[in-house]
Amino acid sequence: MLGWYLVYCRAKQEARAKINLNNQGFETYLPRVLSEKISRGKRQLAETVLFPNYLFVHLDPEGGDFYKVRSTRGVSGFVRSGDKPAQIPSKLIKTLALNEERLEQAGVFDEGFKPGQRLRLLNGPFKGLSAVYTMNEGQERIKVMVEILNSQSPLSISLKDVERL
């Protein structure tokens, strides 16, 4: 009976381990998330691994698959519970994958807003109001249009103070 197991990977080699395991016919899952990094003084959005150094592998515990996985390039070993590799509930994997899919569909994994996209203001005197994205104003600010007293008013706001609707 197939089950999900958590594999500990060598430092920064999760992607390598995933490719090598997939090439051997194993199903793998590497959850990812969008994070903000500052590189050379500029703020950039980058896709990173949700659980650094860990990878989920779907395999048959009765077969000789544990040895194959453990000897795969990029893999250090299994996360264990006692003397046996810890089995991860498949419901957890489905939930992680579903949340990741929702983030992709919401456009969280693409790097920016599109003109006309609706946003919600999170801070300041206009907190809770919806706005329409118009343009970037440098690396950390955007210009939006907010409806105030039945008229559209431009507003310059920090990227941290908005979320997608």
XYZ file of C-alpha atoms in Angstrom:
165
model
C 0.000 0.000 0.000
C 1.431 3.352 -1.071
C 2.061 6.090 1.476
C 3.681 9.494 1.770
C 7.018 9.811 3.559
C 9.170 12.792 4.420
C 12.732 12.778 3.120
C 15.525 14.917 4.526
C 17.630 16.389 1.711
C 21.126 17.782 1.626
C 21.373 21.564 1.999
C 19.716 23.393 -0.933
C 19.341 20.158 -2.932
C 15.579 19.620 -2.698
C 15.106 20.310 -6.421
C 17.948 17.942 -7.356
C 16.503 15.196 -5.167
C 13.034 15.767 -6.667
C 14.336 15.462 -10.233
C 16.360 12.332 -9.443
C 13.440 10.663 -7.633
C 11.025 11.544 -10.456
C 13.483 10.037 -12.954
C 13.314 6.789 -10.946
C 9.512 6.769 -11.176
C 8.662 8.068 -7.705
C 5.919 10.622 -7.157
C 7.222 13.589 -5.180
C 5.820 16.812 -3.775
C 7.867 19.919 -2.984
C 5.623 22.695 -1.587
C 6.638 26.208 -2.552
C 5.763 29.715 -1.443
C 6.396 33.224 -2.704
C 8.717 35.243 -0.481
C 10.204 38.715 -0.559
C 13.979 39.085 -0.773
C 16.239 42.094 -1.058
C 18.993 41.622 -3.606
C 21.414 44.443 -4.475
C 19.182 46.917 -2.692
C 16.069 45.993 -4.686
C 13.041 44.170 -3.406
C 12.282 41.051 -5.420
C 9.662 38.356 -5.155
C 11.091 34.870 -5.380
C 9.572 31.421 -5.255
C 11.126 29.421 -2.408
C 10.642 26.017 -0.831
C 8.098 26.005 2.004
C 10.028 23.430 4.065
C 13.751 23.865 3.308
C 15.703 20.560 3.172
C 12.536 18.423 3.092
C 10.687 16.625 0.297
C 7.586 14.410 0.316
C 7.853 11.051 -1.506
C 5.013 8.666 -2.361
C 6.198 5.062 -2.193
C 5.380 1.483 -1.221
C 6.766 0.616 2.235
C 6.639 -3.129 1.476
C 8.891 -2.874 -1.593
C 12.607 -2.145 -1.599
C 11.922 1.509 -2.334
C 13.380 2.866 0.910
C 16.887 1.877 -0.111
C 16.460 3.380 -3.599
C 15.223 6.667 -2.179
C 17.902 6.840 0.519
C 20.684 6.279 -2.027
C 19.366 8.922 -4.429
C 21.606 11.909 -5.114
C 20.536 14.905 -3.004
C 18.812 12.781 -0.325
C 20.262 12.367 3.189
C 17.653 10.007 4.599
C 14.133 9.628 5.913
C 12.567 11.513 8.779
C 11.928 8.773 11.322
C 9.560 8.078 14.156
C 11.485 5.643 16.301
C 13.170 3.094 14.067
C 10.700 3.398 11.151
C 10.329 6.182 8.576
C 7.435 8.439 9.604
C 4.422 8.149 7.334
C 2.685 11.427 6.480
C -1.138 11.459 6.194
C -2.198 11.830 2.576
C -4.813 14.355 3.718
C -1.989 16.725 4.724
C -0.386 16.446 1.279
C -3.738 17.092 -0.427
C -4.340 20.138 1.768
C -0.891 21.594 1.033
C -1.323 20.986 -2.705
C -4.822 22.497 -2.708
C -3.630 25.638 -0.914
C -0.702 25.986 -3.319
C -3.080 25.609 -6.280
C -5.384 28.295 -4.864
C -2.447 30.680 -4.495
C -1.449 30.052 -8.119
C -4.989 30.675 -9.355
C -5.180 33.874 -7.311
C -2.052 35.110 -9.067
C 0.142 35.111 -5.971
C 2.962 33.332 -7.799
C 3.273 35.885 -10.545
C 5.423 38.898 -9.797
C 3.163 41.885 -9.866
C -0.179 43.443 -10.458
C -1.896 44.044 -13.764
C -3.519 47.390 -14.607
C -7.171 47.327 -13.603
C -6.658 44.597 -11.007
C -8.753 45.029 -7.851
C -6.928 45.271 -4.523
C -7.884 45.743 -0.881
C -6.139 48.325 1.299
C -4.833 46.827 4.551
C -3.535 49.847 6.498
C -3.956 53.565 6.903
C -7.053 55.773 6.828
C -8.502 53.875 3.847
C -8.141 50.433 5.454
C -10.710 47.954 4.124
C -11.547 49.904 0.956
C -11.066 48.344 -2.437
C -8.831 49.997 -4.993
C -7.811 49.532 -8.629
C -4.121 49.156 -9.513
C -2.826 51.650 -12.083
C 0.999 51.587 -12.052
C 4.245 50.973 -10.130
C 5.987 53.831 -8.390
C 9.470 52.479 -7.835
C 10.359 49.207 -6.129
C 8.141 49.381 -3.056
C 5.197 51.609 -3.925
C 2.262 51.466 -6.327
C -0.360 53.917 -7.493
C -4.008 52.920 -7.119
C -7.353 54.581 -7.690
C -9.690 54.675 -4.691
C -13.335 55.710 -4.848
C -13.928 58.410 -2.252
C -17.149 60.446 -2.148
C -18.290 59.150 -5.558
C -15.082 60.163 -7.344
C -11.894 58.309 -8.251
C -8.834 59.606 -6.395
C -5.234 58.515 -7.027
C -3.321 57.196 -4.031
C 0.313 56.174 -3.676
C 0.668 53.242 -1.291
C 3.264 50.732 -0.125
C 3.129 47.222 -1.610
C 2.912 45.836 1.931
C -0.369 47.668 2.510
C -2.409 45.919 -0.219
C -3.672 42.438 -0.994
C -5.319 40.919 -4.035
C -9.084 40.465 -4.049
